[in-house]
Amino acid sequence: MTSDMDRAASQLRRASSARAGAGPRRAAASRERASFRPASSWTVRRLLPWTVSALLLVLLLVSLWGVGGAEGAEIAPAGPDEGTVVVTAGDTLWSIASAHAIAADTREGVYRLQKRNGLASPSIEPGDTLIIPATR
């Protein structure tokens, strides 16, 4: 009878220790799993606000540069040795520069025409009035 009681007590101890995750190996393994966190997720969480802030700053600077760069400059009126031309359909800066012989090289003429009129790109539209810089 004592051996039956000892067996029952031993089974009861095993059952209660299994429910509690007993055993030094199991307890250590469960602590390791609970505290394990990949380094990459911690780094991403830590760097995410800085990355977002940097991107917003770059976006702000680019937008301010784009707005202030093209529209901030005033174009001086045509001088006494300069002329004006109204762009018609089919005109390009190249055709205007070569027709008015702004420079010996048409590429330089296009550059001077674009710079004198404060154009950010070489695209022009019918109805635009361009100042023809003096020839050199």
Tab-separated table of N, CA, C and O in Angstrom:
chain	number	residue	atom	x	y	z
A	1	MET	N	0.822	-1.169	0.000
A	1	MET	CA	0.000	0.000	0.000
A	1	MET	C	0.876	1.247	0.000
A	1	MET	O	0.529	2.216	-0.654
A	2	THR	N	1.951	1.198	0.670
A	2	THR	CA	2.859	2.322	0.682
A	2	THR	C	3.435	2.526	-0.706
A	2	THR	O	3.576	3.653	-1.149
A	3	SER	N	3.732	1.482	-1.402
A	3	SER	CA	4.288	1.629	-2.737
A	3	SER	C	3.243	2.200	-3.695
A	3	SER	O	3.572	2.966	-4.599
A	4	ASP	N	1.961	1.848	-3.496
A	4	ASP	CA	0.914	2.444	-4.334
A	4	ASP	C	0.810	3.938	-4.075
A	4	ASP	O	0.622	4.733	-4.992
A	5	MET	N	0.933	4.323	-2.852
A	5	MET	CA	0.860	5.743	-2.495
A	5	MET	C	2.081	6.483	-3.022
A	5	MET	O	1.975	7.616	-3.491
A	6	ASP	N	3.263	5.826	-2.953
A	6	ASP	CA	4.465	6.467	-3.474
A	6	ASP	C	4.369	6.666	-4.993
A	6	ASP	O	4.757	7.701	-5.528
A	7	ARG	N	3.844	5.646	-5.670
A	7	ARG	CA	3.674	5.785	-7.117
A	7	ARG	C	2.690	6.891	-7.467
A	7	ARG	O	2.896	7.669	-8.389
A	8	ALA	N	1.613	6.988	-6.735
A	8	ALA	CA	0.596	8.010	-6.998
A	8	ALA	C	1.174	9.406	-6.738
A	8	ALA	O	0.940	10.343	-7.511
A	9	ALA	N	1.942	9.540	-5.676
A	9	ALA	CA	2.555	10.838	-5.360
A	9	ALA	C	3.579	11.209	-6.425
A	9	ALA	O	3.685	12.378	-6.838
A	10	SER	N	4.341	10.220	-6.905
A	10	SER	CA	5.331	10.471	-7.939
A	10	SER	C	4.649	10.894	-9.239
A	10	SER	O	5.095	11.827	-9.921
A	11	GLN	N	3.545	10.228	-9.580
A	11	GLN	CA	2.811	10.608	-10.788
A	11	GLN	C	2.212	12.005	-10.644
A	11	GLN	O	2.182	12.785	-11.602
A	12	LEU	N	1.740	12.315	-9.474
A	12	LEU	CA	1.160	13.648	-9.234
A	12	LEU	C	2.225	14.728	-9.364
A	12	LEU	O	1.977	15.788	-9.954
A	13	ARG	N	3.433	14.479	-8.827
A	13	ARG	CA	4.526	15.451	-8.963
A	13	ARG	C	4.907	15.653	-10.421
A	13	ARG	O	5.132	16.768	-10.867
A	14	ARG	N	5.007	14.546	-11.190
A	14	ARG	CA	5.343	14.660	-12.603
A	14	ARG	C	4.275	15.441	-13.367
A	14	ARG	O	4.587	16.270	-14.214
A	15	ALA	N	3.023	15.197	-13.072
A	15	ALA	CA	1.938	15.883	-13.776
A	15	ALA	C	1.934	17.377	-13.453
A	15	ALA	O	1.766	18.217	-14.342
A	16	SER	N	2.151	17.725	-12.204
A	16	SER	CA	2.141	19.150	-11.840
A	16	SER	C	3.368	19.870	-12.377
A	16	SER	O	3.300	21.025	-12.793
A	17	SER	N	4.519	19.168	-12.397
A	17	SER	CA	5.719	19.808	-12.932
A	17	SER	C	5.629	19.941	-14.449
A	17	SER	O	6.157	20.885	-15.028
A	18	ALA	N	4.965	19.039	-15.141
A	18	ALA	CA	4.802	19.142	-16.588
A	18	ALA	C	3.908	20.326	-16.942
A	18	ALA	O	4.120	21.012	-17.933
A	19	ARG	N	2.870	20.556	-16.121
A	19	ARG	CA	1.980	21.696	-16.379
A	19	ARG	C	2.694	23.021	-16.183
A	19	ARG	O	2.447	23.979	-16.888
A	20	ALA	N	3.608	23.078	-15.253
A	20	ALA	CA	4.303	24.325	-14.957
A	20	ALA	C	5.510	24.519	-15.844
A	20	ALA	O	6.217	25.505	-15.724
A	21	GLY	N	5.770	23.585	-16.781
A	21	GLY	CA	6.935	23.700	-17.642
A	21	GLY	C	8.200	23.455	-16.863
A	21	GLY	O	9.183	24.162	-17.023
A	22	ALA	N	8.139	22.498	-15.978
A	22	ALA	CA	9.239	22.262	-15.041
A	22	ALA	C	10.440	21.673	-15.736
A	22	ALA	O	10.408	21.307	-16.887
A	23	GLY	N	11.443	21.575	-14.956
A	23	GLY	CA	12.705	21.056	-15.445
A	23	GLY	C	13.590	22.219	-15.802
A	23	GLY	O	13.155	23.177	-16.421
A	24	PRO	N	14.847	22.157	-15.378
A	24	PRO	CA	15.742	23.287	-15.621
A	24	PRO	C	15.951	23.552	-17.106
A	24	PRO	O	16.053	24.691	-17.521
A	25	ARG	N	15.968	22.483	-17.909
A	25	ARG	CA	16.190	22.701	-19.335
A	25	ARG	C	14.997	23.397	-19.979
A	25	ARG	O	15.150	24.307	-20.766
A	26	ARG	N	13.806	22.932	-19.652
A	26	ARG	CA	12.607	23.539	-20.230
A	26	ARG	C	12.449	24.985	-19.783
A	26	ARG	O	12.081	25.848	-20.559
A	27	ALA	N	12.705	25.253	-18.526
A	27	ALA	CA	12.556	26.622	-18.014
A	27	ALA	C	13.552	27.556	-18.691
A	27	ALA	O	13.208	28.665	-19.094
A	28	ALA	N	14.791	27.116	-18.856
A	28	ALA	CA	15.800	27.950	-19.503
A	28	ALA	C	15.445	28.168	-20.966
A	28	ALA	O	15.586	29.273	-21.496
A	29	ALA	N	14.969	27.119	-21.632
A	29	ALA	CA	14.601	27.254	-23.040
A	29	ALA	C	13.425	28.210	-23.212
A	29	ALA	O	13.396	29.019	-24.140
A	30	SER	N	12.454	28.130	-22.314
A	30	SER	CA	11.303	29.031	-22.446
A	30	SER	C	11.713	30.473	-22.160
A	30	SER	O	11.201	31.395	-22.786
A	31	ARG	N	12.656	30.704	-21.244
A	31	ARG	CA	13.143	32.068	-21.000
A	31	ARG	C	13.896	32.594	-22.211
A	31	ARG	O	13.770	33.753	-22.578
A	32	GLU	N	14.707	31.734	-22.834
A	32	GLU	CA	15.443	32.157	-24.024
A	32	GLU	C	14.504	32.526	-25.155
A	32	GLU	O	14.691	33.514	-25.839
A	33	ARG	N	13.470	31.708	-25.363
A	33	ARG	CA	12.520	32.000	-26.430
A	33	ARG	C	11.757	33.290	-26.143
A	33	ARG	O	11.491	34.066	-27.044
A	34	ALA	N	11.422	33.517	-24.912
A	34	ALA	CA	10.652	34.708	-24.556
A	34	ALA	C	11.482	35.972	-24.723
A	34	ALA	O	10.970	37.010	-25.117
A	35	SER	N	12.794	35.918	-24.454
A	35	SER	CA	13.618	37.118	-24.536
A	35	SER	C	14.290	37.277	-25.889
A	35	SER	O	14.916	38.290	-26.145
A	36	PHE	N	14.186	36.290	-26.756
A	36	PHE	CA	14.852	36.375	-28.062
A	36	PHE	C	14.100	37.355	-28.950
A	36	PHE	O	12.911	37.266	-29.153
A	37	ARG	N	14.831	38.300	-29.475
A	37	ARG	CA	14.275	39.254	-30.429
A	37	ARG	C	15.335	39.473	-31.490
A	37	ARG	O	16.458	39.831	-31.166
A	38	PRO	N	14.984	39.289	-32.745
A	38	PRO	CA	15.991	39.499	-33.789
A	38	PRO	C	16.518	40.926	-33.759
A	38	PRO	O	15.760	41.874	-33.554
A	39	ALA	N	17.799	41.088	-33.948
A	39	ALA	CA	18.416	42.410	-33.913
A	39	ALA	C	17.884	43.301	-35.022
A	39	ALA	O	17.779	44.500	-34.864
A	40	SER	N	17.515	42.722	-36.155
A	40	SER	CA	17.059	43.529	-37.287
A	40	SER	C	15.752	44.245	-36.968
A	40	SER	O	15.571	45.389	-37.343
A	41	SER	N	14.818	43.600	-36.281
A	41	SER	CA	13.551	44.271	-35.986
A	41	SER	C	13.773	45.414	-35.002
A	41	SER	O	13.136	46.451	-35.102
A	42	TRP	N	14.690	45.252	-34.070
A	42	TRP	CA	14.970	46.319	-33.122
A	42	TRP	C	15.612	47.497	-33.846
A	42	TRP	O	15.278	48.646	-33.624
A	43	THR	N	16.513	47.210	-34.763
A	43	THR	CA	17.193	48.255	-35.508
A	43	THR	C	16.216	48.983	-36.427
A	43	THR	O	16.254	50.202	-36.531
A	44	VAL	N	15.350	48.248	-37.078
A	44	VAL	CA	14.372	48.875	-37.978
A	44	VAL	C	13.450	49.788	-37.189
A	44	VAL	O	13.173	50.914	-37.602
A	45	ARG	N	12.976	49.315	-36.062
A	45	ARG	CA	12.086	50.152	-35.240
A	45	ARG	C	12.792	51.413	-34.770
A	45	ARG	O	12.186	52.459	-34.651
A	46	ARG	N	14.065	51.290	-34.498
A	46	ARG	CA	14.814	52.432	-33.995
A	46	ARG	C	15.152	53.421	-35.106
A	46	ARG	O	15.165	54.631	-34.898
A	47	LEU	N	15.418	52.921	-36.315
A	47	LEU	CA	15.822	53.784	-37.417
A	47	LEU	C	14.655	54.321	-38.233
A	47	LEU	O	14.828	55.280	-38.983
A	48	LEU	N	13.488	53.744	-38.114
A	48	LEU	CA	12.349	54.154	-38.925
A	48	LEU	C	11.983	55.628	-38.744
A	48	LEU	O	11.825	56.342	-39.740
A	49	PRO	N	11.877	56.166	-37.533
A	49	PRO	CA	11.554	57.595	-37.413
A	49	PRO	C	12.611	58.501	-38.037
A	49	PRO	O	12.280	59.515	-38.659
A	50	TRP	N	13.883	58.127	-37.907
A	50	TRP	CA	14.953	58.938	-38.497
A	50	TRP	C	14.890	58.899	-40.015
A	50	TRP	O	15.094	59.913	-40.688
A	51	THR	N	14.608	57.737	-40.561
A	51	THR	CA	14.519	57.593	-42.010
A	51	THR	C	13.355	58.399	-42.561
A	51	THR	O	13.493	59.112	-43.560
A	52	VAL	N	12.210	58.316	-41.916
A	52	VAL	CA	11.036	59.076	-42.362
A	52	VAL	C	11.308	60.573	-42.260
A	52	VAL	O	10.973	61.341	-43.166
A	53	SER	N	11.936	61.002	-41.188
A	53	SER	CA	12.256	62.430	-41.026
A	53	SER	C	13.208	62.906	-42.118
A	53	SER	O	13.036	63.999	-42.671
A	54	ALA	N	14.215	62.111	-42.430
A	54	ALA	CA	15.170	62.492	-43.471
A	54	ALA	C	14.486	62.584	-44.833
A	54	ALA	O	14.737	63.517	-45.598
A	55	LEU	N	13.614	61.645	-45.145
A	55	LEU	CA	12.898	61.683	-46.421
A	55	LEU	C	11.986	62.903	-46.519
A	55	LEU	O	11.894	63.540	-47.573
A	56	LEU	N	11.308	63.246	-45.437
A	56	LEU	CA	10.455	64.431	-45.443
A	56	LEU	C	11.280	65.703	-45.620
A	56	LEU	O	10.862	66.632	-46.324
A	57	LEU	N	12.445	65.761	-45.004
A	57	LEU	CA	13.316	66.926	-45.156
A	57	LEU	C	13.793	67.068	-46.595
A	57	LEU	O	13.777	68.167	-47.155
A	58	VAL	N	14.190	65.961	-47.203
A	58	VAL	CA	14.630	66.000	-48.602
A	58	VAL	C	13.482	66.435	-49.506
A	58	VAL	O	13.661	67.261	-50.400
A	59	LEU	N	12.286	65.917	-49.267
A	59	LEU	CA	11.124	66.300	-50.061
A	59	LEU	C	10.830	67.781	-49.920
A	59	LEU	O	10.543	68.477	-50.908
A	60	LEU	N	10.930	68.311	-48.723
A	60	LEU	CA	10.707	69.730	-48.491
A	60	LEU	C	11.736	70.580	-49.219
A	60	LEU	O	11.391	71.571	-49.880
A	61	LEU	N	13.005	70.203	-49.129
A	61	LEU	CA	14.057	70.965	-49.796
A	61	LEU	C	13.911	70.937	-51.314
A	61	LEU	O	14.086	71.955	-51.979
A	62	VAL	N	13.568	69.777	-51.859
A	62	VAL	CA	13.394	69.670	-53.309
A	62	VAL	C	12.218	70.516	-53.767
A	62	VAL	O	12.287	71.206	-54.782
A	63	SER	N	11.124	70.500	-53.015
A	63	SER	CA	9.966	71.292	-53.424
A	63	SER	C	10.250	72.786	-53.311
A	63	SER	O	9.835	73.561	-54.177
A	64	LEU	N	10.966	73.216	-52.289
A	64	LEU	CA	11.304	74.636	-52.170
A	64	LEU	C	12.279	75.060	-53.258
A	64	LEU	O	12.183	76.158	-53.802
A	65	TRP	N	13.217	74.207	-53.605
A	65	TRP	CA	14.186	74.520	-54.643
A	65	TRP	C	13.494	74.632	-55.992
A	65	TRP	O	13.788	75.532	-56.773
A	66	GLY	N	12.544	73.736	-56.262
A	66	GLY	CA	11.819	73.762	-57.529
A	66	GLY	C	10.958	75.000	-57.679
A	66	GLY	O	10.891	75.603	-58.744
A	67	VAL	N	10.313	75.422	-56.595
A	67	VAL	CA	9.449	76.600	-56.657
A	67	VAL	C	10.280	77.865	-56.746
A	67	VAL	O	10.005	78.748	-57.554
A	68	GLY	N	11.309	77.985	-55.965
A	68	GLY	CA	12.108	79.208	-55.937
A	68	GLY	C	13.053	79.345	-57.104
A	68	GLY	O	13.418	80.441	-57.490
A	69	GLY	N	13.472	78.225	-57.698
A	69	GLY	CA	14.461	78.276	-58.760
A	69	GLY	C	13.944	78.874	-60.048
A	69	GLY	O	14.585	79.711	-60.665
A	70	ALA	N	12.775	78.469	-60.505
A	70	ALA	CA	12.299	78.886	-61.819
A	70	ALA	C	11.510	80.180	-61.770
A	70	ALA	O	11.641	81.028	-62.642
A	71	GLU	N	10.698	80.363	-60.767
A	71	GLU	CA	9.794	81.499	-60.758
A	71	GLU	C	10.334	82.700	-59.991
A	71	GLU	O	9.732	83.759	-60.006
A	72	GLY	N	11.456	82.531	-59.322
A	72	GLY	CA	11.972	83.618	-58.505
A	72	GLY	C	12.692	84.694	-59.307
A	72	GLY	O	12.821	85.819	-58.863
A	73	ALA	N	13.144	84.368	-60.508
A	73	ALA	CA	13.943	85.311	-61.278
A	73	ALA	C	13.044	86.200	-62.133
A	73	ALA	O	12.125	85.729	-62.784
A	74	GLU	N	13.314	87.480	-62.113
A	74	GLU	CA	12.609	88.434	-62.967
A	74	GLU	C	13.388	88.575	-64.258
A	74	GLU	O	14.604	88.665	-64.248
A	75	ILE	N	12.690	88.620	-65.361
A	75	ILE	CA	13.310	88.796	-66.664
A	75	ILE	C	13.322	90.291	-66.969
A	75	ILE	O	12.282	90.951	-66.958
A	76	ALA	N	14.509	90.797	-67.238
A	76	ALA	CA	14.631	92.219	-67.579
A	76	ALA	C	14.012	92.459	-68.955
A	76	ALA	O	14.073	91.597	-69.828
A	77	PRO	N	13.412	93.603	-69.140
A	77	PRO	CA	12.829	93.895	-70.458
A	77	PRO	C	13.920	93.975	-71.528
A	77	PRO	O	15.097	94.141	-71.230
A	78	ALA	N	13.488	93.855	-72.765
A	78	ALA	CA	14.429	93.876	-73.885
A	78	ALA	C	15.174	95.202	-73.934
A	78	ALA	O	14.588	96.270	-73.788
A	79	GLY	N	16.491	95.109	-74.144
A	79	GLY	CA	17.330	96.299	-74.248
A	79	GLY	C	17.256	96.880	-75.650
A	79	GLY	O	16.583	96.349	-76.544
A	80	PRO	N	17.977	97.992	-75.877
A	80	PRO	CA	17.917	98.648	-77.180
A	80	PRO	C	18.494	97.811	-78.322
A	80	PRO	O	18.035	97.922	-79.458
A	81	ASP	N	19.462	96.946	-78.037
A	81	ASP	CA	20.033	96.126	-79.105
A	81	ASP	C	19.441	94.715	-79.133
A	81	ASP	O	19.956	93.829	-79.809
A	82	GLU	N	18.364	94.486	-78.397
A	82	GLU	CA	17.691	93.186	-78.365
A	82	GLU	C	16.340	93.306	-79.063
A	82	GLU	O	15.760	94.384	-79.150
A	83	GLY	N	15.845	92.202	-79.538
A	83	GLY	CA	14.538	92.192	-80.179
A	83	GLY	C	13.629	91.203	-79.481
A	83	GLY	O	14.015	90.527	-78.533
A	84	THR	N	12.379	91.118	-79.935
A	84	THR	CA	11.429	90.149	-79.392
A	84	THR	C	10.804	89.382	-80.548
A	84	THR	O	10.765	89.859	-81.686
A	85	VAL	N	10.341	88.197	-80.233
A	85	VAL	CA	9.658	87.369	-81.219
A	85	VAL	C	8.524	86.637	-80.510
A	85	VAL	O	8.663	86.244	-79.348
A	86	VAL	N	7.390	86.522	-81.195
A	86	VAL	CA	6.256	85.757	-80.663
A	86	VAL	C	6.328	84.368	-81.282
A	86	VAL	O	6.416	84.217	-82.501
A	87	VAL	N	6.291	83.363	-80.437
A	87	VAL	CA	6.406	81.977	-80.878
A	87	VAL	C	5.138	81.574	-81.618
A	87	VAL	O	4.026	81.839	-81.158
A	88	THR	N	5.300	80.962	-82.783
A	88	THR	CA	4.172	80.425	-83.544
A	88	THR	C	4.241	78.905	-83.532
A	88	THR	O	5.240	78.321	-83.088
A	89	ALA	N	3.200	78.271	-84.027
A	89	ALA	CA	3.153	76.804	-84.047
A	89	ALA	C	4.324	76.271	-84.873
A	89	ALA	O	4.602	76.761	-85.957
A	90	GLY	N	5.005	75.291	-84.350
A	90	GLY	CA	6.127	74.674	-85.044
A	90	GLY	C	7.472	75.293	-84.723
A	90	GLY	O	8.513	74.770	-85.133
A	91	ASP	N	7.502	76.424	-84.038
A	91	ASP	CA	8.773	77.053	-83.666
A	91	ASP	C	9.448	76.266	-82.547
A	91	ASP	O	8.797	75.723	-81.656
A	92	THR	N	10.770	76.241	-82.604
A	92	THR	CA	11.585	75.668	-81.531
A	92	THR	C	12.673	76.669	-81.191
A	92	THR	O	12.925	77.609	-81.960
A	93	LEU	N	13.315	76.479	-80.072
A	93	LEU	CA	14.426	77.363	-79.732
A	93	LEU	C	15.520	77.255	-80.790
A	93	LEU	O	16.170	78.242	-81.129
A	94	TRP	N	15.720	76.067	-81.312
A	94	TRP	CA	16.732	75.852	-82.338
A	94	TRP	C	16.413	76.674	-83.585
A	94	TRP	O	17.287	77.363	-84.122
A	95	SER	N	15.148	76.603	-84.038
A	95	SER	CA	14.785	77.325	-85.265
A	95	SER	C	14.858	78.841	-85.056
A	95	SER	O	15.295	79.572	-85.945
A	96	ILE	N	14.481	79.307	-83.887
A	96	ILE	CA	14.543	80.751	-83.606
A	96	ILE	C	15.996	81.197	-83.516
A	96	ILE	O	16.375	82.245	-84.066
A	97	ALA	N	16.845	80.419	-82.836
A	97	ALA	CA	18.261	80.778	-82.688
A	97	ALA	C	18.961	80.789	-84.039
A	97	ALA	O	19.780	81.684	-84.308
A	98	SER	N	18.650	79.843	-84.898
A	98	SER	CA	19.315	79.821	-86.207
A	98	SER	C	18.755	80.911	-87.130
A	98	SER	O	19.503	81.503	-87.913
A	99	ALA	N	17.474	81.219	-87.040
A	99	ALA	CA	16.882	82.249	-87.898
A	99	ALA	C	17.392	83.642	-87.545
A	99	ALA	O	17.553	84.491	-88.423
A	100	HIS	N	17.656	83.893	-86.278
A	100	HIS	CA	18.092	85.222	-85.840
A	100	HIS	C	19.605	85.310	-85.670
A	100	HIS	O	20.112	86.364	-85.271
A	101	ALA	N	20.313	84.240	-85.980
A	101	ALA	CA	21.785	84.207	-85.915
A	101	ALA	C	22.313	84.822	-84.627
A	101	ALA	O	23.126	85.736	-84.625
A	102	ILE	N	21.823	84.263	-83.515
A	102	ILE	CA	22.218	84.779	-82.198
A	102	ILE	C	23.706	84.535	-81.955
A	102	ILE	O	24.387	85.358	-81.360
A	103	ALA	N	24.218	83.404	-82.411
A	103	ALA	CA	25.641	83.066	-82.257
A	103	ALA	C	26.079	82.293	-83.487
A	103	ALA	O	25.247	81.796	-84.254
A	104	ALA	N	27.382	82.172	-83.667
A	104	ALA	CA	27.905	81.422	-84.811
A	104	ALA	C	27.505	79.954	-84.721
A	104	ALA	O	27.176	79.340	-85.721
A	105	ASP	N	27.528	79.413	-83.528
A	105	ASP	CA	27.108	78.035	-83.299
A	105	ASP	C	25.667	78.063	-82.803
A	105	ASP	O	25.352	78.743	-81.823
A	106	THR	N	24.776	77.338	-83.469
A	106	THR	CA	23.357	77.354	-83.099
A	106	THR	C	23.145	76.826	-81.691
A	106	THR	O	22.260	77.298	-80.983
A	107	ARG	N	23.979	75.876	-81.248
A	107	ARG	CA	23.846	75.355	-79.876
A	107	ARG	C	24.073	76.451	-78.852
A	107	ARG	O	23.356	76.551	-77.860
A	108	GLU	N	25.054	77.281	-79.094
A	108	GLU	CA	25.307	78.405	-78.188
A	108	GLU	C	24.154	79.404	-78.260
A	108	GLU	O	23.760	79.980	-77.247
A	109	GLY	N	23.595	79.599	-79.446
A	109	GLY	CA	22.449	80.495	-79.602
A	109	GLY	C	21.241	80.010	-78.824
A	109	GLY	O	20.537	80.801	-78.186
A	110	VAL	N	20.990	78.699	-78.860
A	110	VAL	CA	19.882	78.121	-78.094
A	110	VAL	C	20.126	78.328	-76.609
A	110	VAL	O	19.215	78.729	-75.859
A	111	TYR	N	21.354	78.114	-76.160
A	111	TYR	CA	21.695	78.304	-74.749
A	111	TYR	C	21.472	79.757	-74.329
A	111	TYR	O	20.868	80.027	-73.298
A	112	ARG	N	21.964	80.689	-75.128
A	112	ARG	CA	21.806	82.115	-74.786
A	112	ARG	C	20.345	82.533	-74.809
A	112	ARG	O	19.893	83.318	-73.970
A	113	LEU	N	19.572	82.017	-75.765
A	113	LEU	CA	18.146	82.315	-75.849
A	113	LEU	C	17.404	81.775	-74.628
A	113	LEU	O	16.580	82.465	-74.026
A	114	GLN	N	17.726	80.576	-74.244
A	114	GLN	CA	17.101	79.960	-73.074
A	114	GLN	C	17.485	80.699	-71.796
A	114	GLN	O	16.635	80.979	-70.951
A	115	LYS	N	18.755	81.052	-71.655
A	115	LYS	CA	19.222	81.749	-70.456
A	115	LYS	C	18.631	83.159	-70.366
A	115	LYS	O	18.201	83.594	-69.300
A	116	ARG	N	18.609	83.884	-71.493
A	116	ARG	CA	18.098	85.263	-71.496
A	116	ARG	C	16.630	85.329	-71.120
A	116	ARG	O	16.178	86.264	-70.494
A	117	ASN	N	15.867	84.300	-71.500
A	117	ASN	CA	14.429	84.294	-71.230
A	117	ASN	C	14.066	83.544	-69.951
A	117	ASN	O	12.897	83.419	-69.623
A	118	GLY	N	15.067	83.061	-69.227
A	118	GLY	CA	14.821	82.386	-67.945
A	118	GLY	C	14.036	81.097	-68.086
A	118	GLY	O	13.232	80.773	-67.216
A	119	LEU	N	14.264	80.365	-69.156
A	119	LEU	CA	13.548	79.113	-69.386
A	119	LEU	C	14.253	77.965	-68.674
A	119	LEU	O	15.458	77.786	-68.820
A	120	ALA	N	13.488	77.203	-67.908
A	120	ALA	CA	14.059	76.052	-67.206
A	120	ALA	C	14.236	74.866	-68.147
A	120	ALA	O	15.073	74.004	-67.917
A	121	SER	N	13.453	74.815	-69.215
A	121	SER	CA	13.561	73.731	-70.189
A	121	SER	C	13.456	74.336	-71.589
A	121	SER	O	12.992	75.465	-71.750
A	122	PRO	N	13.848	73.590	-72.594
A	122	PRO	CA	13.803	74.145	-73.954
A	122	PRO	C	12.414	74.126	-74.584
A	122	PRO	O	12.261	74.477	-75.749
A	123	SER	N	11.395	73.763	-73.845
A	123	SER	CA	10.055	73.711	-74.433
A	123	SER	C	9.421	75.109	-74.424
A	123	SER	O	9.472	75.825	-73.435
A	124	ILE	N	8.840	75.463	-75.557
A	124	ILE	CA	8.122	76.739	-75.701
A	124	ILE	C	6.772	76.439	-76.338
A	124	ILE	O	6.579	75.385	-76.947
A	125	GLU	N	5.836	77.368	-76.165
A	125	GLU	CA	4.486	77.178	-76.682
A	125	GLU	C	4.107	78.348	-77.564
A	125	GLU	O	4.589	79.473	-77.358
A	126	PRO	N	3.218	78.115	-78.543
A	126	PRO	CA	2.755	79.230	-79.383
A	126	PRO	C	2.131	80.331	-78.526
A	126	PRO	O	1.404	80.071	-77.578
A	127	GLY	N	2.480	81.557	-78.859
A	127	GLY	CA	1.982	82.695	-78.102
A	127	GLY	C	2.984	83.249	-77.119
A	127	GLY	O	2.832	84.370	-76.628
A	128	ASP	N	4.008	82.478	-76.766
A	128	ASP	CA	5.051	82.963	-75.866
A	128	ASP	C	5.839	84.060	-76.558
A	128	ASP	O	6.071	84.019	-77.762
A	129	THR	N	6.225	85.061	-75.793
A	129	THR	CA	7.074	86.123	-76.327
A	129	THR	C	8.483	85.930	-75.783
A	129	THR	O	8.681	85.863	-74.578
A	130	LEU	N	9.442	85.815	-76.687
A	130	LEU	CA	10.831	85.603	-76.297
A	130	LEU	C	11.666	86.832	-76.659
A	130	LEU	O	11.436	87.470	-77.670
A	131	ILE	N	12.617	87.133	-75.793
A	131	ILE	CA	13.564	88.205	-76.061
A	131	ILE	C	14.746	87.613	-76.798
A	131	ILE	O	15.342	86.618	-76.363
A	132	ILE	N	15.077	88.206	-77.914
A	132	ILE	CA	16.222	87.757	-78.716
A	132	ILE	C	17.449	88.508	-78.225
A	132	ILE	O	17.518	89.731	-78.349
A	133	PRO	N	18.449	87.815	-77.631
A	133	PRO	CA	19.617	88.510	-77.132
A	133	PRO	C	20.444	89.083	-78.274
A	133	PRO	O	20.359	88.635	-79.415
A	134	ALA	N	21.210	90.095	-77.941
A	134	ALA	CA	22.061	90.752	-78.957
A	134	ALA	C	23.080	89.773	-79.486
A	134	ALA	O	23.614	88.938	-78.754
A	135	THR	N	23.369	89.875	-80.779
A	135	THR	CA	24.363	89.001	-81.389
A	135	THR	C	25.766	89.489	-81.030
A	135	THR	O	25.994	90.669	-80.826
A	136	ARG	N	26.681	88.538	-80.963
A	136	ARG	CA	28.047	88.903	-80.595
A	136	ARG	C	28.928	88.845	-81.789
A	136	ARG	O	28.908	88.094	-82.647
